[in-house]
CSV table of C-alpha atoms and ligand atoms in Angstrom, one decimal:
chain,number,residue,atom,x,y,z
A,1,MET,CA,-4.3,73.2,34.7
A,2,ASN,CA,-0.6,75.0,34.7
A,3,ASP,CA,2.7,73.5,34.9
A,4,ASN,CA,2.6,74.2,38.7
A,5,ASP,CA,-0.6,72.0,39.2
A,6,LEU,CA,1.0,69.1,36.8
A,7,GLN,CA,4.2,69.6,39.2
A,8,ALA,CA,2.0,69.5,41.9
A,9,LEU,CA,0.2,66.3,41.3
A,10,ALA,CA,3.4,64.7,40.1
A,11,GLN,CA,4.9,65.4,43.8
A,12,LYS,CA,1.7,64.1,45.4
A,13,TYR,CA,1.0,61.1,43.4
A,14,GLY,CA,4.1,60.3,41.6
A,15,THR,CA,4.6,59.2,38.3
A,16,PRO,CA,4.3,57.6,36.0
A,17,LEU,CA,0.8,59.8,36.1
A,18,TYR,CA,-2.5,60.7,34.1
A,19,THR,CA,-4.2,63.6,34.9
A,20,TYR,CA,-7.3,64.7,33.8
A,21,ASP,CA,-8.9,68.5,34.0
A,22,GLY,CA,-12.3,67.7,35.3
A,23,ASP,CA,-13.4,71.3,34.5
A,24,LYS,CA,-12.2,70.8,30.8
A,25,ILE,CA,-14.3,67.7,30.1
A,26,ILE,CA,-17.5,69.5,31.8
A,27,SER,CA,-16.6,72.3,29.2
A,28,GLN,CA,-16.0,69.8,26.3
A,29,PHE,CA,-19.4,68.2,26.9
A,30,GLU,CA,-21.0,71.7,26.8
A,31,LYS,CA,-19.5,73.2,23.8
A,32,LEU,CA,-20.5,69.9,22.0
A,33,LYS,CA,-24.2,69.8,23.5
A,34,SER,CA,-24.2,73.4,22.4
A,35,CYS,CA,-23.4,72.2,18.7
A,36,LEU,CA,-26.6,70.1,18.8
A,37,PRO,CA,-30.3,70.4,18.8
A,38,GLU,CA,-31.9,69.6,22.3
A,39,GLU,CA,-33.4,66.7,20.6
A,40,ILE,CA,-29.9,64.9,20.0
A,41,GLU,CA,-28.5,63.2,22.7
A,42,ILE,CA,-24.8,62.3,23.5
A,43,PHE,CA,-23.2,59.0,24.2
A,44,TYR,CA,-20.4,58.7,26.0
A,45,SER,CA,-18.1,56.1,23.9
A,46,MET,CA,-16.3,54.6,26.9
A,47,LYS,CA,-13.7,52.8,24.9
A,48,THR,CA,-12.1,56.2,24.8
A,49,ASN,CA,-11.3,56.2,28.5
A,50,PRO,CA,-13.1,53.7,30.6
A,51,LEU,CA,-12.3,54.8,34.1
A,52,LEU,CA,-15.4,54.7,36.7
A,53,GLY,CA,-14.9,58.1,37.8
A,54,ILE,CA,-15.1,59.3,34.4
A,55,CYS,CA,-18.5,57.4,33.3
A,56,GLN,CA,-19.5,58.8,36.5
A,57,LEU,CA,-18.9,62.7,35.4
A,58,PHE,CA,-20.5,61.9,32.5
A,59,LYS,CA,-23.6,60.4,34.1
A,60,LYS,CA,-24.1,63.5,36.4
A,61,LEU,CA,-23.8,65.4,33.0
A,62,ASN,CA,-26.6,64.0,31.7
A,63,SER,CA,-24.9,61.7,29.2
A,64,SER,CA,-25.9,58.3,28.0
A,65,ILE,CA,-23.5,55.5,27.2
A,66,GLU,CA,-22.2,53.5,24.6
A,67,VAL,CA,-20.2,50.2,25.6
A,68,ALA,CA,-18.1,47.7,23.9
A,69,SER,CA,-17.8,44.7,25.9
A,70,SER,CA,-19.2,43.0,29.2
A,71,GLY,CA,-16.4,45.0,31.3
A,72,GLU,CA,-18.0,48.6,30.0
A,73,LEU,CA,-21.2,47.3,30.3
A,74,TYR,CA,-20.3,46.4,33.9
A,75,THR,CA,-18.7,49.8,34.9
A,76,ALA,CA,-21.2,51.9,32.9
A,77,LEU,CA,-24.0,49.9,35.2
A,78,SER,CA,-21.7,50.4,38.3
A,79,ALA,CA,-21.5,54.4,37.0
A,80,GLY,CA,-25.1,54.6,37.9
A,81,PHE,CA,-26.3,54.5,34.2
A,82,SER,CA,-29.6,53.3,33.7
A,83,PRO,CA,-30.2,50.4,31.4
A,84,GLN,CA,-32.1,52.8,28.8
A,85,GLN,CA,-29.2,54.8,29.2
A,86,ILE,CA,-26.8,52.1,27.3
A,87,ILE,CA,-26.6,50.8,24.0
A,88,PHE,CA,-23.3,48.3,23.3
A,89,THR,CA,-21.6,48.2,20.0
A,90,SER,CA,-18.8,45.7,18.8
A,91,PRO,CA,-18.5,43.3,15.9
A,92,GLY,CA,-17.1,40.7,18.4
A,93,LYS,CA,-20.2,40.2,21.2
A,94,THR,CA,-19.6,36.7,22.7
A,95,TYR,CA,-22.6,34.7,23.5
A,96,GLU,CA,-22.2,35.1,27.4
A,97,GLU,CA,-21.8,39.2,26.5
A,98,LEU,CA,-25.1,39.0,24.7
A,99,GLU,CA,-26.9,37.2,27.3
A,100,TYR,CA,-25.7,40.0,29.8
A,101,ALA,CA,-27.0,42.9,27.7
A,102,ILE,CA,-30.1,41.1,27.2
A,103,GLU,CA,-30.3,40.3,31.0
A,104,GLU,CA,-29.7,43.8,31.8
A,105,GLN,CA,-32.3,44.8,29.4
A,106,ILE,CA,-30.3,47.8,28.0
A,107,TYR,CA,-31.5,50.2,25.5
A,108,SER,CA,-30.2,48.9,22.0
A,109,ILE,CA,-27.7,46.3,21.3
A,110,ASN,CA,-25.9,47.8,18.0
A,111,ILE,CA,-25.7,44.4,16.0
A,112,GLU,CA,-22.8,44.0,13.4
A,113,SER,CA,-23.8,41.0,11.8
A,114,ILE,CA,-27.0,38.9,10.4
A,115,ASP,CA,-25.9,36.0,12.9
A,116,GLU,CA,-25.5,38.6,15.7
A,117,ALA,CA,-29.2,38.8,15.6
A,118,ILE,CA,-29.7,35.2,15.0
A,119,ILE,CA,-27.8,34.7,18.2
A,120,ILE,CA,-29.9,37.1,20.4
A,121,ASN,CA,-32.9,35.9,19.2
A,122,SER,CA,-32.0,32.4,20.7
A,123,ILE,CA,-30.8,33.8,23.9
A,124,ALA,CA,-33.6,35.8,23.9
A,125,ALA,CA,-36.3,33.1,23.1
A,126,GLU,CA,-35.1,30.8,25.8
A,127,LYS,CA,-35.6,33.6,28.3
A,128,ASN,CA,-38.7,34.5,26.9
A,129,LYS,CA,-37.7,38.0,26.0
A,130,LYS,CA,-38.3,40.2,23.1
A,131,VAL,CA,-35.0,41.9,22.7
A,132,ASP,CA,-34.7,45.9,21.1
A,133,ILE,CA,-31.8,45.7,18.7
A,134,SER,CA,-30.5,48.8,15.9
A,135,ILE,CA,-28.5,47.8,12.9
A,136,ARG,CA,-25.2,49.0,12.4
A,137,ILE,CA,-25.0,49.7,8.6
A,138,ASN,CA,-21.8,49.7,6.5
A,139,PRO,CA,-23.2,52.5,3.8
A,140,ASP,CA,-22.5,52.4,0.5
A,141,PHE,CA,-21.7,56.3,0.0
A,142,ASP,CA,-17.9,57.5,1.0
A,143,ALA,CA,-18.1,59.3,4.4
A,144,THR,CA,-14.7,60.5,4.2
A,145,CYS,CA,-15.1,62.1,7.4
A,146,SER,CA,-11.8,61.7,8.8
A,147,SER,CA,-8.5,59.9,8.2
A,148,ILE,CA,-9.5,56.7,10.2
A,149,LYS,CA,-12.2,55.5,8.1
A,150,MET,CA,-14.7,53.0,9.7
A,151,SER,CA,-17.4,52.9,6.6
A,152,GLY,CA,-18.0,53.3,3.2
A,153,VAL,CA,-14.8,50.7,2.9
A,154,PRO,CA,-14.2,46.8,3.4
A,155,THR,CA,-14.1,46.7,7.5
A,156,GLN,CA,-15.3,44.4,10.1
A,157,PHE,CA,-17.9,46.8,11.4
A,158,GLY,CA,-21.6,46.6,10.5
A,159,ILE,CA,-23.2,45.0,7.8
A,160,ASP,CA,-23.3,46.5,4.2
A,161,GLN,CA,-26.0,48.1,2.9
A,162,ALA,CA,-26.2,46.1,0.2
A,163,LEU,CA,-27.2,43.1,2.4
A,164,MET,CA,-30.3,45.0,3.9
A,165,GLY,CA,-32.8,43.0,1.9
A,166,LYS,CA,-31.3,40.1,3.2
A,167,ALA,CA,-30.8,40.7,6.7
A,168,PHE,CA,-34.8,42.2,7.0
A,169,ASP,CA,-35.7,38.9,5.5
A,170,THR,CA,-33.8,36.8,8.1
A,171,PHE,CA,-34.9,39.2,10.9
A,172,SER,CA,-38.3,38.4,9.9
A,173,GLN,CA,-38.0,35.0,10.8
A,174,LEU,CA,-36.6,36.1,14.0
A,175,PRO,CA,-39.7,36.5,16.7
A,176,ASN,CA,-37.5,37.4,19.3
A,177,ILE,CA,-35.9,40.8,18.0
A,178,ASN,CA,-37.7,44.1,17.8
A,179,VAL,CA,-35.4,46.1,14.8
A,180,ILE,CA,-35.7,49.4,16.5
A,181,GLY,CA,-32.8,51.5,14.7
A,182,ILE,CA,-30.0,52.2,12.3
A,183,HIS,CA,-26.4,53.3,13.4
A,184,ILE,CA,-23.9,54.2,11.4
A,185,TYR,CA,-20.3,55.3,12.9
A,186,THR,CA,-18.0,56.7,10.0
A,187,GLY,CA,-14.8,56.8,11.3
A,188,THR,CA,-12.9,58.8,14.5
A,189,GLN,CA,-10.8,61.9,14.4
A,190,ALA,CA,-13.2,63.8,11.9
A,191,LEU,CA,-11.9,67.5,11.9
A,192,TYR,CA,-14.0,68.9,9.2
A,193,ALA,CA,-17.3,70.1,10.2
A,194,GLU,CA,-18.6,70.3,6.8
A,195,LYS,CA,-18.0,66.6,6.2
A,196,ILE,CA,-20.0,65.4,9.3
A,197,ILE,CA,-23.0,67.4,8.7
A,198,PHE,CA,-22.7,65.5,5.3
A,199,ALA,CA,-22.2,62.4,6.7
A,200,MET,CA,-24.9,63.2,9.3
A,201,GLU,CA,-27.6,64.0,6.3
A,202,GLN,CA,-27.1,61.0,4.6
A,203,ILE,CA,-27.5,59.2,7.8
A,204,ILE,CA,-30.7,60.1,8.3
A,205,SER,CA,-31.8,59.8,4.9
A,206,LEU,CA,-30.6,56.1,4.6
A,207,ALA,CA,-32.1,55.3,7.7
A,208,LEU,CA,-35.8,56.8,6.9
A,209,GLU,CA,-35.7,55.4,3.5
A,210,LEU,CA,-34.8,52.0,5.4
A,211,SER,CA,-37.3,52.3,8.0
A,212,GLU,CA,-40.0,53.1,4.9
A,213,THR,CA,-38.5,50.0,2.6
A,214,TYR,CA,-38.9,47.5,5.4
A,215,GLY,CA,-41.6,48.5,7.5
A,216,PHE,CA,-40.0,49.3,10.9
A,217,SER,CA,-40.5,52.4,13.1
A,218,LEU,CA,-37.1,54.2,13.5
A,219,LYS,CA,-37.2,54.9,17.4
A,220,PHE,CA,-33.2,55.0,17.5
A,221,LEU,CA,-30.9,56.8,15.1
A,222,ASP,CA,-27.4,56.9,16.2
A,223,MET,CA,-25.4,58.9,13.5
A,224,GLY,CA,-22.0,58.3,14.9
A,225,GLY,CA,-20.0,61.5,15.3
A,226,GLY,CA,-16.2,60.9,15.1
A,227,PHE,CA,-15.8,64.6,16.4
A,228,GLY,CA,-11.7,65.1,16.3
A,229,ILE,CA,-9.5,67.7,17.9
A,230,PRO,CA,-6.3,68.8,16.5
A,231,TYR,CA,-2.5,66.9,17.7
A,232,PHE,CA,-0.1,67.6,15.5
A,233,LYS,CA,1.0,70.7,13.0
A,234,GLY,CA,-1.3,71.3,10.5
A,235,GLU,CA,-4.5,70.3,11.8
A,236,THR,CA,-6.7,72.6,13.0
A,237,GLU,CA,-9.6,72.6,15.3
A,238,LEU,CA,-12.9,71.6,14.5
A,239,ASN,CA,-15.4,74.2,13.5
A,240,LEU,CA,-18.0,74.5,16.1
A,241,GLU,CA,-19.6,77.2,14.5
A,242,VAL,CA,-20.1,75.8,10.9
A,243,LEU,CA,-20.8,72.5,13.0
A,244,LYS,CA,-23.4,74.1,14.8
A,245,GLU,CA,-25.3,75.8,11.9
A,246,GLY,CA,-25.1,73.0,9.6
A,247,VAL,CA,-26.5,70.4,11.8
A,248,ALA,CA,-29.5,72.7,12.7
A,249,GLN,CA,-29.8,72.8,8.7
A,250,VAL,CA,-30.0,69.3,8.6
A,251,TRP,CA,-32.2,68.9,11.6
A,252,ASP,CA,-34.9,71.6,10.5
A,253,LYS,CA,-34.9,69.6,6.9
A,254,TYR,CA,-35.6,66.3,9.0
A,255,LYS,CA,-37.2,66.7,12.1
A,256,ASP,CA,-40.9,66.4,11.3
A,257,ARG,CA,-40.2,62.7,10.1
A,258,LEU,CA,-38.0,62.3,13.2
A,259,VAL,CA,-40.5,62.8,16.3
A,260,HIS,CA,-40.6,59.6,17.3
A,261,THR,CA,-37.1,58.8,17.1
A,262,ARG,CA,-34.2,59.0,19.7
A,263,VAL,CA,-31.5,60.9,18.0
A,264,ALA,CA,-27.9,60.1,19.3
A,265,VAL,CA,-24.5,61.2,18.8
A,266,GLU,CA,-21.4,59.3,20.1
A,267,SER,CA,-18.4,60.9,21.2
A,268,GLY,CA,-14.9,60.3,22.9
A,269,ARG,CA,-12.2,61.6,21.8
A,270,PHE,CA,-13.2,65.3,21.6
A,271,LEU,CA,-15.1,65.0,25.1
A,272,MET,CA,-11.9,63.4,26.6
A,273,ALA,CA,-8.5,64.2,24.9
A,274,GLU,CA,-7.9,67.4,25.5
A,275,SER,CA,-8.2,67.1,29.5
A,276,GLY,CA,-5.7,64.2,30.0
A,277,MET,CA,-1.8,64.9,30.4
A,278,TYR,CA,0.4,62.1,30.8
A,279,LEU,CA,3.2,62.5,33.1
A,280,THR,CA,6.5,60.7,33.0
A,281,LYS,CA,9.7,61.6,34.8
A,282,VAL,CA,13.4,61.5,33.7
A,283,ILE,CA,15.2,58.8,35.2
A,284,TYR,CA,18.5,58.7,32.9
A,285,THR,CA,19.9,60.6,29.8
A,286,LYS,CA,22.5,59.6,27.7
A,287,GLU,CA,24.2,59.5,24.0
A,288,CYS,CA,24.3,56.8,21.5
A,289,LYS,CA,26.1,57.1,18.3
A,290,GLY,CA,25.3,60.7,18.3
A,291,ASN,CA,21.7,60.8,19.3
A,292,LYS,CA,20.2,61.9,22.5
A,293,TYR,CA,18.2,59.8,24.5
A,294,ILE,CA,15.9,60.7,27.5
A,295,ILE,CA,14.7,57.7,29.3
A,296,CYS,CA,11.4,58.0,31.2
A,297,ASP,CA,9.7,55.6,34.0
A,298,GLY,CA,6.9,55.2,31.8
A,299,GLY,CA,6.2,54.9,27.8
A,300,SER,CA,4.2,53.3,25.3
A,301,ASN,CA,3.0,50.4,28.2
A,302,HIS,CA,0.8,53.3,29.5
A,303,HIS,CA,0.4,55.4,26.3
A,304,ALA,CA,0.7,53.7,22.9
A,305,SER,CA,-0.8,56.1,21.0
A,306,SER,CA,2.0,58.6,22.0
A,307,ALA,CA,4.7,56.0,20.7
A,308,PHE,CA,3.0,55.9,17.1
A,309,LEU,CA,1.3,52.3,17.9
A,310,GLY,CA,-1.4,52.2,15.8
A,311,ARG,CA,-0.8,55.1,13.6
A,312,HIS,CA,0.1,55.7,10.2
A,313,ILE,CA,1.8,58.7,10.5
A,314,ARG,CA,4.9,59.0,12.6
A,315,ASN,CA,4.6,62.7,14.1
A,316,ASN,CA,5.0,63.4,17.8
A,317,PHE,CA,2.2,64.0,20.2
A,318,PRO,CA,2.5,67.7,21.8
A,319,MET,CA,4.9,67.5,24.6
A,320,HIS,CA,6.8,69.9,27.2
A,321,VAL,CA,9.0,69.6,29.8
A,322,LEU,CA,7.3,71.0,33.2
A,323,ASN,CA,8.6,74.5,34.3
A,324,LYS,CA,11.3,74.5,31.4
A,325,SER,CA,11.3,76.6,28.5
A,326,GLU,CA,15.0,77.8,27.5
A,327,ALA,CA,17.1,76.4,25.0
A,328,GLU,CA,15.9,73.5,23.1
A,329,GLU,CA,17.9,70.6,21.6
A,330,GLU,CA,16.7,67.6,19.9
A,331,VAL,CA,16.4,64.3,21.6
A,332,ASN,CA,14.2,61.1,21.6
A,333,VAL,CA,12.0,60.4,24.2
A,334,VAL,CA,11.6,56.8,25.4
A,335,GLY,CA,10.2,54.5,27.8
A,336,PRO,CA,11.2,51.5,30.1
A,337,LEU,CA,10.8,48.8,27.8
A,338,CYS,CA,13.2,46.6,26.3
A,339,THR,CA,12.0,47.3,22.2
A,340,PRO,CA,13.3,49.9,20.2
A,341,THR,CA,9.4,50.8,19.6
A,342,ASP,CA,8.9,52.5,23.0
A,343,VAL,CA,9.6,55.9,21.8
A,344,ILE,CA,7.3,58.3,22.5
A,345,GLY,CA,9.1,61.1,21.1
A,346,GLN,CA,10.9,60.9,18.3
A,347,LYS,CA,13.5,63.6,17.3
A,348,VAL,CA,11.5,66.2,19.1
A,349,LYS,CA,13.1,69.6,20.1
A,350,LEU,CA,13.0,70.2,24.1
A,351,PRO,CA,14.5,72.4,26.8
A,352,GLN,CA,17.6,71.1,28.3
A,353,ILE,CA,16.6,68.1,30.1
A,354,ASP,CA,18.0,67.1,33.3
A,355,VAL,CA,17.3,63.5,35.2
A,356,GLY,CA,14.3,64.2,37.6
A,357,ASP,CA,12.6,66.4,35.2
A,358,ILE,CA,8.8,65.7,34.4
A,359,LEU,CA,7.9,65.5,30.9
A,360,ALA,CA,4.1,65.9,30.2
A,361,ILE,CA,2.4,64.6,27.1
A,362,ASP,CA,-0.4,67.0,26.1
A,363,LYS,CA,-3.9,65.5,24.7
A,364,SER,CA,-3.7,62.2,26.3
A,365,GLY,CA,-7.4,61.8,27.7
A,366,ALA,CA,-8.6,60.0,25.5
A,367,TYR,CA,-7.0,56.5,24.1
A,368,GLY,CA,-4.0,56.2,26.1
A,369,LEU,CA,-3.8,53.9,29.0
A,370,THR,CA,-6.9,51.8,27.6
A,371,GLN,CA,-5.3,51.6,24.1
A,372,SER,CA,-1.7,50.4,25.5
A,373,PRO,CA,0.1,47.1,26.0
A,374,LEU,CA,0.2,47.6,29.4
A,375,ALA,CA,1.5,43.8,30.7
A,376,PHE,CA,4.5,44.2,28.6
A,377,LEU,CA,7.3,44.3,30.9
A,378,SER,CA,5.2,44.2,34.0
A,379,HIS,CA,5.6,47.9,34.8
A,380,PRO,CA,2.9,48.8,37.7
A,381,SER,CA,0.0,50.7,35.9
A,382,PRO,CA,0.1,54.2,36.7
A,383,ALA,CA,-2.3,56.4,39.2
A,384,GLU,CA,-4.8,57.9,37.6
A,385,VAL,CA,-6.3,61.5,38.9
A,386,ILE,CA,-8.9,64.2,38.3
A,387,GLN,CA,-8.3,67.7,39.2
A,388,PHE,CA,-11.4,70.0,39.6
A,389,GLY,CA,-10.3,73.6,40.3
A,390,LYS,CA,-7.6,73.2,43.2
A,391,GLU,CA,-9.0,69.7,44.2
A,392,SER,CA,-7.6,66.6,43.2
A,393,PHE,CA,-9.2,63.2,43.4
A,394,VAL,CA,-7.7,59.9,42.6
A,395,LEU,CA,-9.6,57.4,39.9
A,396,ARG,CA,-7.2,54.7,39.8
A,397,GLU,CA,-4.7,53.7,42.2
A,398,ARG,CA,-0.9,52.7,41.6
A,399,GLY,CA,-0.6,49.4,40.3
A,400,ARG,CA,2.0,47.4,42.4
A,401,LYS,CA,4.5,45.1,41.3
A,402,GLU,CA,2.4,42.3,43.4
A,403,ASP,CA,-0.7,42.9,40.9
A,404,TYR,CA,1.4,40.7,37.8
A,405,ILE,CA,0.8,37.5,39.8
A,406,LYS,CA,-2.6,38.3,40.9
A,407,GLY,CA,-4.6,35.4,39.3
A,408,GLN,CA,-2.3,33.2,38.7
A,409,ASN,CA,-1.7,29.9,39.6
A,410,GLU,CA,1.6,28.3,40.7
A,411,LEU,CA,3.2,25.2,38.8
A,412,ASN,CA,1.8,22.4,40.7
A,413,ARG,CA,3.2,19.6,38.3
A,414,LYS,CA,5.3,16.9,39.8
B,501,PLP,C1,-18.7,52.5,17.2
B,501,PLP,C2,-17.9,53.8,17.9
B,501,PLP,N1,-18.4,54.5,18.3
B,501,PLP,C3,-17.9,55.8,18.7
B,501,PLP,C4,-16.5,55.6,18.7
B,501,PLP,C5,-15.6,57.1,19.4
B,501,PLP,O1,-15.1,57.5,18.7
B,501,PLP,P1,-14.4,59.3,19.0
B,501,PLP,O2,-13.5,58.8,20.0
B,501,PLP,O3,-13.8,59.4,17.2
B,501,PLP,O4,-15.6,60.1,19.2
B,501,PLP,C6,-15.9,54.8,18.0
B,501,PLP,C7,-14.0,55.0,17.8
B,501,PLP,O5,-13.8,53.7,17.3
B,501,PLP,C8,-16.4,53.5,17.6
B,501,PLP,O6,-15.7,52.6,16.9
């Protein structure tokens, strides 16, 4: 979408606004699909962007879906995914969430601890069911795929590879669970194809070894993925040619042993990030002790990751002012929150800015609103729209100030 498209959307729907380019989402899905052998399935990780309409788009693309809470499971089902297309991964599934997943008979609950298997077994026994589970493993190998490691190091995710003996001893005492698979997710934002391929090979080989050692048939293998996109200076695009070739080689080596296995990758960021823009309007400009501040109608309350929250390195998201490209000045772009952390662009070079200009923060389709402290200061939630060609659709209506007392009770204490 060009600046005129974005300006028109801001005009029509107001700001702050999330916009998604539907055609870009489709092309990213197709790109990833084209890198994988036909037999490997993509699961959309809906934590990336849990909008109902986005899930429906992935459903149309024939994606399956990975959920991480009962809210996500409810949305996935509402979007039309069949239970067989849904897997559930999270280190903190509650008893009620597990009950819900079991009742809905989703394809696999990916367990993250031995205790979780014990709870699933007791719920399943009560309901007179046998429940399919996969084991999320924190492997011994160092899968240095990405800057944000989620395996091979101490984390709250998965069960240590070293505990597999103990785990399978326990599982053998649990008649209402059925181990169908292995899941390993090494980390997000992997930009080097060679490392993803290396991790995949390790994952397949470990899964096959475990299935032989512990005598279960490997019906499901979820290899994670972590496919990244470049945000910052110095980062380069994932080389899809290398990825395709490498995955094909690994697949050729193992495919005969995986004919009865449903093999999956998960993806969120790669599919969504580059489709999204966050549009926020400049409402004031001011100087303070030699620094220029651009104050916008939305900030980290809607887009925490652009404000460096949760990131180790303070680099600015790519951003620009709609339909302006002339002289540059160094400014700090901030949102409306009463906290010095509400900085969505620090010492960023932008054209001369006027009140009323619209700032577009690029690559905002993944981990945007969903990962943000929306409630802080009770600003309404932004509207979210998707555009295909010249046609736009509202996926989330703009919130209202009244939303904040919804569900609250007045204090009736005398
Ligand atoms: C288990 C699991 N699967 C999938 C994802 C999505 O990863 P990405 O957005 O890098 O594709 C995550 C992200 O943290 C995750 O924890």
